[in-house]
Amino acid sequence: MEAAGSAGSKSCKAAAPHPLSKDVLGFEDDDEDDDLEVFSKDASFTDASSFSISMQTSPSSMINQHTLEDEPDSKDIFVTVDDPENHVTAIETFVTYRITTKTTRSEFDSCEYEVRRRYQDFLWLKDKLEEAHSTLIVPPLPEKFVMRGMVERFNEDFIATRRKALHKFLNRIADHPTLSFNEDFKIFLTVQDFASHKKLGPGFISKMGETVRAVASTVRSVKNRPDEFTAMGDYVDIFRQKMGTLDKISQRILKELREHLAETKEFGPIYTQWSESEQELAEPLKGVASSIENCCKAIEGLTMGLTEDLLPALHEYVLCSETLKSVLKRRDLIQANYDSRVDALTNKKADREMLEHSDLSFTFGAFLGKNTVEMKQQKQQKIDSEIEELQADIGRLEDKVECANSDLKADWERWSINMRSDLQSAFQSAAENNIHYFERCLATWESFLAFQQTEIKADKNGKEST
């Protein structure tokens, strides 16, 4: 079974298809951003709120034993990722992060753990989770390699950004009603000698063999994919494209903001220098320089808001879109295996029916003197045995398909709620940051104008009195 507690359950029934809205944001594709220096892939965005899935729950599926309302009150595991540390060896240079775990769960021997892990260890955990729960949505990891337009790999800003992403990755797993109980997750959080556990996994050649078989299996077309999963695939395609567009535009805005900040910082000192040679204009020029300096601080705040709030949220869901496509493909693979066994059973039954009406008198065995009745019985017994095996396989795969469908639909609903909450929070933060930026700049220049008007009025009154 692909999800925890899914084995042998036939109560995981598919739900009726639901409509899917694709026009929430409603902006067209734009090719002019293709040359942007960004580290995202093309992605898309639409509203998952219309994709509400009603379903009968599987009593053995851990996902369906939890409700979203219960999670905040029942949270019993807390994970923190901090204290990045560089390591330099003769072979490689890498960064490790301290992972502190506090929990009240009985399956843990202690209530607090502290270990150090590197990025490759996080990849190991992600692979293990996807292997054990192929139709659950495992949170995405930040990219392994530094892409064009990003900071250097061991730059402090890059390490800080990656640390935050890894912290979010582990906490999303810790908040998940099924993934958080995975044994490999527990090992990742608690074991000091982690390298020995990683070596216990399948070797590279074994993994390559599994990958080749999986790719070969995906060539099979899914005959009877439920409409709701087709709708999910369509939704993800739009989500990828729109999220990718937002990510690209936001990256461009950030780049232009930084360039604007650098130029503005060069702009202010010119007025200060000018005031030294213009006695009559000294005060106004110093006022302009001071106002520009305040505006620079406002731009820095706006830039920080983008880098800490909006951009990480957008890019995480660009990566999520890739995860969703992979999960849907794995679900299709399970159903394709089921469909292939059903086709094989149909063919075997046709062969048996054909055998009953066939004449074996002119076969090669008959020419060798074999009894045709015994030959037919032997072939019938062989086909009956193969049919029995296929029926057993079909029953097992039917359970697997039903539970995979149920678990994916439950996890999709959970992911959709989290996605809407995260993006709404990110957009709200972006709006507040922009308001604060413009209000600060407006207040700065209004103060400058008020001071200048006071000075002009004082000068005018002085001249009139003389």
CSV table of C-alpha atoms in Angstrom, one decimal:
chain,number,residue,atom,x,y,z
A,1,MET,CA,0.0,0.0,0.0
A,2,GLU,CA,1.1,3.5,-0.8
A,3,ALA,CA,-0.2,5.4,2.2
A,4,ALA,CA,0.0,4.5,5.9
A,5,GLY,CA,-2.7,2.2,7.0
A,6,SER,CA,-4.2,1.8,3.5
A,7,ALA,CA,-3.8,-2.0,3.2
A,8,GLY,CA,-6.7,-4.2,2.5
A,9,SER,CA,-9.4,-1.5,2.6
A,10,LYS,CA,-12.1,-1.5,0.0
A,11,SER,CA,-14.0,1.3,1.5
A,12,CYS,CA,-11.9,4.0,-0.2
A,13,LYS,CA,-14.4,5.0,-2.8
A,14,ALA,CA,-13.9,7.5,-5.6
A,15,ALA,CA,-16.0,10.7,-5.4
A,16,ALA,CA,-18.0,12.2,-8.1
A,17,PRO,CA,-16.2,14.7,-10.4
A,18,HIS,CA,-16.3,18.4,-9.4
A,19,PRO,CA,-16.2,21.5,-11.6
A,20,LEU,CA,-12.9,23.4,-11.8
A,21,SER,CA,-12.6,27.1,-12.2
A,22,LYS,CA,-9.6,28.3,-14.2
A,23,ASP,CA,-10.1,32.0,-14.4
A,24,VAL,CA,-9.5,33.4,-10.8
A,25,LEU,CA,-6.6,35.6,-11.8
A,26,GLY,CA,-7.5,35.8,-15.4
A,27,PHE,CA,-4.3,37.1,-16.9
A,28,GLU,CA,-2.9,36.0,-20.2
A,29,ASP,CA,0.4,34.3,-20.9
A,30,ASP,CA,3.2,36.7,-21.4
A,31,ASP,CA,6.4,35.7,-23.3
A,32,GLU,CA,8.2,38.9,-22.7
A,33,ASP,CA,9.5,37.6,-19.4
A,34,ASP,CA,11.4,34.6,-20.9
A,35,ASP,CA,14.7,36.4,-20.6
A,36,LEU,CA,14.4,37.2,-16.9
A,37,GLU,CA,17.1,36.0,-14.7
A,38,VAL,CA,15.1,33.9,-12.3
A,39,PHE,CA,15.5,30.5,-10.8
A,40,SER,CA,11.9,29.3,-11.3
A,41,LYS,CA,10.3,27.2,-14.0
A,42,ASP,CA,7.1,28.2,-15.9
A,43,ALA,CA,4.2,27.5,-13.7
A,44,SER,CA,0.5,28.5,-13.3
A,45,PHE,CA,-2.1,29.6,-10.8
A,46,THR,CA,-5.8,29.4,-10.3
A,47,ASP,CA,-8.2,28.9,-7.4
A,48,ALA,CA,-8.4,25.6,-5.7
A,49,SER,CA,-11.4,26.6,-3.7
A,50,SER,CA,-13.8,25.4,-6.4
A,51,PHE,CA,-12.1,22.0,-6.2
A,52,SER,CA,-13.9,20.8,-3.1
A,53,ILE,CA,-13.9,17.0,-3.0
A,54,SER,CA,-16.5,15.1,-1.0
A,55,MET,CA,-15.5,11.5,-0.3
A,56,GLN,CA,-16.2,8.5,1.9
A,57,THR,CA,-13.3,8.0,4.3
A,58,SER,CA,-11.2,4.9,4.6
A,59,PRO,CA,-11.2,3.7,8.2
A,60,SER,CA,-7.7,2.4,7.9
A,61,SER,CA,-6.2,5.6,6.3
A,62,MET,CA,-4.5,7.8,8.8
A,63,ILE,CA,-5.2,10.9,6.8
A,64,ASN,CA,-8.9,10.4,7.1
A,65,GLN,CA,-8.7,10.0,10.9
A,66,HIS,CA,-7.6,13.6,11.3
A,67,THR,CA,-9.4,16.9,10.7
A,68,LEU,CA,-7.8,20.2,9.9
A,69,GLU,CA,-9.6,21.7,12.9
A,70,ASP,CA,-8.0,19.2,15.2
A,71,GLU,CA,-4.4,19.7,14.1
A,72,PRO,CA,-3.5,23.0,15.8
A,73,ASP,CA,-4.8,21.7,19.2
A,74,SER,CA,-3.2,18.2,18.8
A,75,LYS,CA,0.2,19.3,17.6
A,76,ASP,CA,2.7,17.3,19.6
A,77,ILE,CA,6.0,17.7,17.7
A,78,PHE,CA,7.9,20.9,17.1
A,79,VAL,CA,11.0,21.1,14.8
A,80,THR,CA,13.5,24.0,14.5
A,81,VAL,CA,16.3,24.3,11.8
A,82,ASP,CA,19.0,26.8,12.7
A,83,ASP,CA,22.7,27.4,13.3
A,84,PRO,CA,24.2,26.7,9.8
A,85,GLU,CA,27.8,25.5,9.9
A,86,ASN,CA,30.3,25.3,7.1
A,87,HIS,CA,32.4,22.1,6.8
A,88,VAL,CA,35.5,21.9,4.6
A,89,THR,CA,37.1,18.5,3.9
A,90,ALA,CA,39.7,17.3,1.4
A,91,ILE,CA,36.9,16.1,-0.9
A,92,GLU,CA,34.1,18.6,-0.5
A,93,THR,CA,32.7,21.7,1.2
A,94,PHE,CA,29.2,21.6,2.6
A,95,VAL,CA,26.9,23.2,5.1
A,96,THR,CA,25.1,21.4,8.0
A,97,TYR,CA,22.1,22.7,10.0
A,98,ARG,CA,21.2,22.0,13.6
A,99,ILE,CA,17.8,20.4,13.9
A,100,THR,CA,16.1,20.6,17.3
A,101,THR,CA,13.0,18.5,18.0
A,102,LYS,CA,10.7,18.7,21.0
A,103,THR,CA,7.8,16.2,21.2
A,104,THR,CA,5.5,14.5,23.6
A,105,ARG,CA,4.8,11.4,21.4
A,106,SER,CA,5.2,8.1,23.2
A,107,GLU,CA,7.0,6.5,20.3
A,108,PHE,CA,10.0,8.8,20.9
A,109,ASP,CA,12.4,7.7,23.7
A,110,SER,CA,13.1,11.3,24.7
A,111,CYS,CA,11.2,14.5,24.7
A,112,GLU,CA,14.0,16.5,23.0
A,113,TYR,CA,16.6,15.8,20.3
A,114,GLU,CA,19.4,17.7,18.6
A,115,VAL,CA,21.1,16.5,15.5
A,116,ARG,CA,23.0,18.0,12.5
A,117,ARG,CA,22.0,17.3,8.9
A,118,ARG,CA,23.2,18.5,5.5
A,119,TYR,CA,21.2,19.1,2.4
A,120,GLN,CA,21.7,15.5,1.1
A,121,ASP,CA,20.1,14.2,4.2
A,122,PHE,CA,17.0,16.2,3.5
A,123,LEU,CA,16.9,14.7,0.0
A,124,TRP,CA,17.2,11.2,1.5
A,125,LEU,CA,14.2,12.0,3.8
A,126,LYS,CA,12.1,13.3,0.9
A,127,ASP,CA,12.9,10.2,-1.3
A,128,LYS,CA,11.9,7.9,1.6
A,129,LEU,CA,8.6,9.7,2.2
A,130,GLU,CA,7.7,9.6,-1.5
A,131,GLU,CA,8.7,5.9,-1.6
A,132,ALA,CA,6.5,5.0,1.4
A,133,HIS,CA,3.6,7.4,0.6
A,134,SER,CA,3.5,7.7,-3.2
A,135,THR,CA,0.1,9.3,-3.4
A,136,LEU,CA,0.6,11.8,-0.6
A,137,ILE,CA,1.9,15.4,-1.3
A,138,VAL,CA,5.3,15.5,0.2
A,139,PRO,CA,6.4,19.2,0.7
A,140,PRO,CA,9.1,20.4,-1.8
A,141,LEU,CA,12.7,21.1,-1.0
A,142,PRO,CA,14.6,24.1,-2.2
A,143,GLU,CA,16.7,23.4,-5.3
A,144,LYS,CA,20.0,21.6,-4.9
A,145,PHE,CA,22.0,23.8,-7.3
A,146,VAL,CA,22.3,27.5,-7.5
A,147,MET,CA,20.7,28.7,-10.7
A,148,ARG,CA,21.4,31.8,-12.9
A,149,GLY,CA,20.6,35.1,-11.1
A,150,MET,CA,20.9,33.7,-7.6
A,151,VAL,CA,23.6,34.4,-5.0
A,152,GLU,CA,26.6,32.1,-4.6
A,153,ARG,CA,26.1,28.8,-2.9
A,154,PHE,CA,27.9,29.6,0.3
A,155,ASN,CA,26.9,33.2,0.5
A,156,GLU,CA,25.3,34.1,3.9
A,157,ASP,CA,22.1,35.3,2.2
A,158,PHE,CA,21.7,32.0,0.3
A,159,ILE,CA,22.4,29.9,3.4
A,160,ALA,CA,19.9,31.9,5.4
A,161,THR,CA,17.3,31.5,2.6
A,162,ARG,CA,17.9,27.8,2.4
A,163,ARG,CA,17.7,27.4,6.2
A,164,LYS,CA,14.3,29.0,6.2
A,165,ALA,CA,13.1,26.7,3.4
A,166,LEU,CA,14.4,23.6,5.1
A,167,HIS,CA,12.8,24.7,8.4
A,168,LYS,CA,9.4,25.0,6.5
A,169,PHE,CA,10.0,21.7,4.8
A,170,LEU,CA,10.4,19.8,8.2
A,171,ASN,CA,7.5,21.7,9.8
A,172,ARG,CA,5.1,20.9,7.0
A,173,ILE,CA,6.0,17.2,7.5
A,174,ALA,CA,5.6,17.6,11.3
A,175,ASP,CA,2.1,19.1,10.7
A,176,HIS,CA,1.1,16.3,8.4
A,177,PRO,CA,-1.3,13.7,9.9
A,178,THR,CA,0.4,10.8,8.1
A,179,LEU,CA,3.9,11.8,7.1
A,180,SER,CA,4.8,12.9,10.7
A,181,PHE,CA,4.4,9.3,11.8
A,182,ASN,CA,6.8,7.9,9.2
A,183,GLU,CA,9.6,5.9,10.8
A,184,ASP,CA,12.2,7.5,8.5
A,185,PHE,CA,11.1,10.9,9.6
A,186,LYS,CA,11.7,9.8,13.2
A,187,ILE,CA,15.1,8.5,12.3
A,188,PHE,CA,16.0,11.7,10.5
A,189,LEU,CA,15.1,13.8,13.6
A,190,THR,CA,16.7,11.6,16.3
A,191,VAL,CA,19.6,9.4,15.1
A,192,GLN,CA,23.1,10.7,15.6
A,193,ASP,CA,24.9,8.1,13.4
A,194,PHE,CA,22.8,9.0,10.4
A,195,ALA,CA,25.2,7.8,7.7
A,196,SER,CA,24.8,4.2,8.7
A,197,HIS,CA,21.0,4.4,8.2
A,198,LYS,CA,21.4,6.0,4.8
A,199,LYS,CA,23.6,3.1,3.7
A,200,LEU,CA,20.8,0.6,4.5
A,201,GLY,CA,18.7,1.9,1.6
A,202,PRO,CA,18.7,0.5,-2.0
A,203,GLY,CA,21.8,1.1,-4.0
A,204,PHE,CA,22.2,3.3,-7.0
A,205,ILE,CA,21.8,0.5,-9.6
A,206,SER,CA,18.6,-0.7,-7.8
A,207,LYS,CA,17.2,2.8,-7.9
A,208,MET,CA,18.0,3.1,-11.5
A,209,GLY,CA,16.2,-0.1,-12.3
A,210,GLU,CA,13.1,1.1,-10.4
A,211,THR,CA,13.2,4.4,-12.3
A,212,VAL,CA,13.5,2.6,-15.7
A,213,ARG,CA,10.5,0.3,-14.8
A,214,ALA,CA,8.5,3.3,-13.6
A,215,VAL,CA,9.2,5.3,-16.8
A,216,ALA,CA,8.3,2.3,-18.9
A,217,SER,CA,5.1,1.8,-17.1
A,218,THR,CA,4.0,5.4,-17.6
A,219,VAL,CA,3.9,4.8,-21.3
A,220,ARG,CA,0.7,2.9,-20.7
A,221,SER,CA,-2.3,5.0,-21.0
A,222,VAL,CA,-4.9,5.2,-18.2
A,223,LYS,CA,-8.2,4.1,-19.7
A,224,ASN,CA,-10.6,5.0,-17.0
A,225,ARG,CA,-9.1,7.9,-15.0
A,226,PRO,CA,-11.8,9.4,-12.8
A,227,ASP,CA,-12.8,12.9,-14.0
A,228,GLU,CA,-11.7,14.5,-10.7
A,229,PHE,CA,-8.1,13.5,-11.3
A,230,THR,CA,-8.2,14.8,-14.9
A,231,ALA,CA,-9.5,18.0,-13.4
A,232,MET,CA,-6.7,18.0,-10.9
A,233,GLY,CA,-4.2,17.6,-13.8
A,234,ASP,CA,-5.7,20.5,-15.6
A,235,TYR,CA,-5.7,22.6,-12.5
A,236,VAL,CA,-2.0,21.9,-11.9
A,237,ASP,CA,-1.1,22.9,-15.4
A,238,ILE,CA,-2.7,26.3,-15.0
A,239,PHE,CA,-1.3,26.6,-11.5
A,240,ARG,CA,2.2,26.0,-12.8
A,241,GLN,CA,1.9,28.6,-15.5
A,242,LYS,CA,0.4,31.3,-13.4
A,243,MET,CA,2.6,30.8,-10.4
A,244,GLY,CA,5.7,30.8,-12.6
A,245,THR,CA,4.6,34.1,-14.1
A,246,LEU,CA,4.1,35.7,-10.7
A,247,ASP,CA,7.5,34.4,-9.6
A,248,LYS,CA,9.2,35.8,-12.7
A,249,ILE,CA,7.5,39.2,-12.3
A,250,SER,CA,8.3,39.4,-8.6
A,251,GLN,CA,11.9,38.5,-9.3
A,252,ARG,CA,12.1,41.3,-11.9
A,253,ILE,CA,10.5,43.8,-9.4
A,254,LEU,CA,13.0,42.8,-6.8
A,255,LYS,CA,15.9,43.3,-9.2
A,256,GLU,CA,14.7,46.7,-10.3
A,257,LEU,CA,14.1,47.7,-6.7
A,258,ARG,CA,17.7,46.9,-5.8
A,259,GLU,CA,18.9,48.8,-8.8
A,260,HIS,CA,16.7,51.7,-7.9
A,261,LEU,CA,18.0,51.6,-4.3
A,262,ALA,CA,21.6,51.6,-5.4
A,263,GLU,CA,21.1,54.6,-7.7
A,264,THR,CA,19.0,56.5,-5.1
A,265,LYS,CA,21.8,56.0,-2.6
A,266,GLU,CA,24.2,57.7,-5.0
A,267,PHE,CA,21.6,60.5,-5.6
A,268,GLY,CA,21.4,61.8,-2.0
A,269,PRO,CA,25.1,62.7,-1.5
A,270,ILE,CA,25.1,64.9,-4.6
A,271,TYR,CA,22.7,67.3,-2.8
A,272,THR,CA,24.8,67.2,0.3
A,273,GLN,CA,27.9,68.2,-1.7
A,274,TRP,CA,26.0,70.8,-3.6
A,275,SER,CA,24.8,72.4,-0.3
A,276,GLU,CA,28.4,73.1,0.6
A,277,SER,CA,28.9,75.4,-2.4
A,278,GLU,CA,25.4,77.1,-2.4
A,279,GLN,CA,24.9,79.0,0.8
A,280,GLU,CA,21.5,80.4,-0.2
A,281,LEU,CA,20.2,76.9,-1.1
A,282,ALA,CA,22.1,75.0,1.7
A,283,GLU,CA,19.1,74.2,3.9
A,284,PRO,CA,16.7,73.1,1.1
A,285,LEU,CA,19.5,70.9,-0.5
A,286,LYS,CA,20.2,69.3,2.9
A,287,GLY,CA,16.5,68.7,3.3
A,288,VAL,CA,16.3,66.9,-0.1
A,289,ALA,CA,19.4,64.8,0.8
A,290,SER,CA,17.8,63.8,4.2
A,291,SER,CA,14.5,63.0,2.5
A,292,ILE,CA,16.2,60.8,-0.1
A,293,GLU,CA,18.0,59.0,2.7
A,294,ASN,CA,14.7,58.3,4.4
A,295,CYS,CA,13.3,57.0,1.2
A,296,CYS,CA,16.2,54.7,0.8
A,297,LYS,CA,15.4,53.2,4.2
A,298,ALA,CA,11.8,52.8,3.0
A,299,ILE,CA,13.0,51.0,-0.2
A,300,GLU,CA,15.2,48.7,1.9
A,301,GLY,CA,12.1,47.8,4.0
A,302,LEU,CA,10.1,47.1,0.9
A,303,THR,CA,12.9,44.9,-0.5
A,304,MET,CA,13.2,43.0,2.7
A,305,GLY,CA,9.4,42.3,2.7
A,306,LEU,CA,9.6,40.9,-0.8
A,307,THR,CA,12.6,38.6,0.0
A,308,GLU,CA,11.2,37.4,3.3
A,309,ASP,CA,7.5,37.1,2.6
A,310,LEU,CA,6.2,37.1,-1.0
A,311,LEU,CA,9.1,35.6,-3.0
A,312,PRO,CA,9.6,32.5,-0.7
A,313,ALA,CA,5.9,31.7,-0.8
A,314,LEU,CA,5.6,32.1,-4.6
A,315,HIS,CA,8.7,30.0,-5.2
A,316,GLU,CA,7.6,27.3,-2.8
A,317,TYR,CA,4.4,26.8,-4.8
A,318,VAL,CA,6.2,26.8,-8.1
A,319,LEU,CA,8.1,23.8,-6.7
A,320,CYS,CA,4.8,22.4,-5.3
A,321,SER,CA,3.4,22.3,-8.8
A,322,GLU,CA,6.2,19.9,-9.9
A,323,THR,CA,5.4,17.8,-6.8
A,324,LEU,CA,1.7,17.7,-7.7
A,325,LYS,CA,2.4,16.5,-11.2
A,326,SER,CA,4.6,13.7,-9.9
A,327,VAL,CA,2.0,12.6,-7.4
A,328,LEU,CA,-0.7,12.5,-10.1
A,329,LYS,CA,1.7,10.5,-12.4
A,330,ARG,CA,2.3,8.0,-9.5
A,331,ARG,CA,-1.5,7.6,-9.0
A,332,ASP,CA,-1.9,7.0,-12.8
A,333,LEU,CA,0.9,4.4,-12.6
A,334,ILE,CA,-1.0,2.5,-9.9
A,335,GLN,CA,-4.2,2.6,-12.0
A,336,ALA,CA,-2.3,1.6,-15.2
A,337,ASN,CA,-1.0,-1.5,-13.4
A,338,TYR,CA,-4.5,-2.3,-12.4
A,339,ASP,CA,-5.9,-1.8,-16.0
A,340,SER,CA,-3.1,-3.9,-17.5
A,341,ARG,CA,-4.1,-6.9,-15.2
A,342,VAL,CA,-7.8,-6.4,-16.1
A,343,ASP,CA,-6.9,-6.6,-19.8
A,344,ALA,CA,-4.7,-9.6,-19.2
A,345,LEU,CA,-7.6,-11.3,-17.4
A,346,THR,CA,-10.0,-10.5,-20.2
A,347,ASN,CA,-7.5,-12.0,-22.7
A,348,LYS,CA,-7.1,-15.1,-20.6
A,349,LYS,CA,-10.8,-15.7,-20.4
A,350,ALA,CA,-11.1,-15.3,-24.1
A,351,ASP,CA,-8.3,-17.8,-24.6
A,352,ARG,CA,-10.1,-20.3,-22.4
A,353,GLU,CA,-13.3,-19.9,-24.2
A,354,MET,CA,-11.5,-20.3,-27.5
A,355,LEU,CA,-9.8,-23.5,-26.2
A,356,GLU,CA,-13.2,-25.0,-25.3
A,357,HIS,CA,-14.3,-24.8,-28.9
A,358,SER,CA,-11.0,-25.6,-30.5
A,359,ASP,CA,-9.9,-28.9,-32.1
A,360,LEU,CA,-6.5,-30.1,-31.1
A,361,SER,CA,-6.4,-33.0,-33.5
A,362,PHE,CA,-4.2,-31.1,-36.0
A,363,THR,CA,-1.7,-29.7,-33.4
A,364,PHE,CA,2.0,-30.7,-33.2
A,365,GLY,CA,1.3,-32.6,-30.0
A,366,ALA,CA,-1.4,-34.7,-31.7
A,367,PHE,CA,1.0,-35.7,-34.5
A,368,LEU,CA,3.4,-36.9,-31.8
A,369,GLY,CA,0.7,-39.2,-30.5
A,370,LYS,CA,-0.5,-37.3,-27.4
A,371,ASN,CA,-4.1,-37.6,-26.2
A,372,THR,CA,-6.0,-34.5,-27.4
A,373,VAL,CA,-8.4,-34.6,-24.4
A,374,GLU,CA,-5.5,-34.6,-22.0
A,375,MET,CA,-3.8,-31.9,-23.9
A,376,LYS,CA,-6.9,-29.7,-23.7
A,377,GLN,CA,-7.3,-30.4,-20.0
A,378,GLN,CA,-3.7,-29.5,-19.3
A,379,LYS,CA,-4.0,-26.2,-21.2
A,380,GLN,CA,-7.3,-25.5,-19.4
A,381,GLN,CA,-5.7,-26.1,-16.0
A,382,LYS,CA,-2.8,-23.8,-16.9
A,383,ILE,CA,-5.2,-21.0,-18.1
A,384,ASP,CA,-7.4,-21.5,-15.0
A,385,SER,CA,-4.4,-21.2,-12.7
A,386,GLU,CA,-3.3,-18.0,-14.5
A,387,ILE,CA,-6.8,-16.6,-14.3
A,388,GLU,CA,-6.9,-17.3,-10.6
A,389,GLU,CA,-3.6,-15.5,-10.1
A,390,LEU,CA,-4.8,-12.6,-12.2
A,391,GLN,CA,-8.0,-12.3,-10.2
A,392,ALA,CA,-6.0,-12.2,-6.9
A,393,ASP,CA,-3.7,-9.5,-8.4
A,394,ILE,CA,-6.7,-7.5,-9.5
A,395,GLY,CA,-8.3,-7.7,-6.1
A,396,ARG,CA,-5.1,-6.5,-4.5
A,397,LEU,CA,-4.6,-3.7,-7.1
A,398,GLU,CA,-8.2,-2.6,-6.8
A,399,ASP,CA,-7.7,-2.0,-3.1
A,400,LYS,CA,-4.5,-0.2,-3.9
A,401,VAL,CA,-6.2,2.1,-6.5
A,402,GLU,CA,-9.1,2.9,-4.3
A,403,CYS,CA,-6.9,3.8,-1.3
A,404,ALA,CA,-4.5,5.7,-3.5
A,405,ASN,CA,-7.4,7.7,-4.8
A,406,SER,CA,-8.9,8.3,-1.4
A,407,ASP,CA,-5.6,9.4,0.2
A,408,LEU,CA,-4.7,11.7,-2.7
A,409,LYS,CA,-8.1,13.4,-2.6
A,410,ALA,CA,-7.8,13.9,1.2
A,411,ASP,CA,-4.3,15.3,0.9
A,412,TRP,CA,-5.3,17.5,-2.1
A,413,GLU,CA,-8.0,19.0,0.0
A,414,ARG,CA,-5.6,19.6,2.9
A,415,TRP,CA,-2.9,21.1,0.5
A,416,SER,CA,-5.5,23.4,-1.1
A,417,ILE,CA,-6.5,24.9,2.2
A,418,ASN,CA,-2.8,25.4,3.2
A,419,MET,CA,-2.0,26.9,-0.2
A,420,ARG,CA,-4.9,29.4,-0.1
A,421,SER,CA,-3.9,30.4,3.5
A,422,ASP,CA,-0.2,30.8,2.6
A,423,LEU,CA,-0.8,32.8,-0.5
A,424,GLN,CA,-3.4,35.1,1.0
A,425,SER,CA,-1.0,35.8,3.9
A,426,ALA,CA,1.8,36.5,1.5
A,427,PHE,CA,-0.3,38.8,-0.6
A,428,GLN,CA,-1.6,40.6,2.5
A,429,SER,CA,2.0,41.1,3.7
A,430,ALA,CA,3.0,42.4,0.3
A,431,ALA,CA,0.1,44.9,0.4
A,432,GLU,CA,1.0,46.1,3.9
A,433,ASN,CA,4.7,46.5,2.9
A,434,ASN,CA,3.7,48.6,-0.1
A,435,ILE,CA,1.4,50.8,1.9
A,436,HIS,CA,4.1,51.3,4.6
A,437,TYR,CA,6.6,52.1,1.9
A,438,PHE,CA,4.5,54.8,0.2
A,439,GLU,CA,3.2,56.2,3.5
A,440,ARG,CA,6.8,56.6,4.7
A,441,CYS,CA,7.9,58.3,1.5
A,442,LEU,CA,4.8,60.5,1.5
A,443,ALA,CA,5.4,61.6,5.1
A,444,THR,CA,9.0,62.3,4.4
A,445,TRP,CA,8.3,64.6,1.4
A,446,GLU,CA,5.3,66.3,3.1
A,447,SER,CA,7.5,67.1,6.1
A,448,PHE,CA,10.1,68.6,3.7
A,449,LEU,CA,7.5,70.7,1.9
A,450,ALA,CA,6.0,71.9,5.2
A,451,PHE,CA,9.4,73.0,6.5
A,452,GLN,CA,10.2,74.7,3.2
A,453,GLN,CA,6.9,76.6,3.2
A,454,THR,CA,7.6,77.7,6.8
A,455,GLU,CA,11.1,79.0,5.8
A,456,ILE,CA,9.7,80.8,2.7
A,457,LYS,CA,7.0,82.4,4.8
A,458,ALA,CA,9.6,83.5,7.4
A,459,ASP,CA,11.8,85.0,4.8
A,460,LYS,CA,8.9,86.8,3.2
A,461,ASN,CA,7.8,88.3,6.5
A,462,GLY,CA,11.4,89.3,7.3
A,463,LYS,CA,11.7,91.2,4.0
A,464,GLU,CA,8.4,92.9,4.5
A,465,SER,CA,9.4,94.1,8.0
A,466,THR,CA,12.6,95.6,6.6
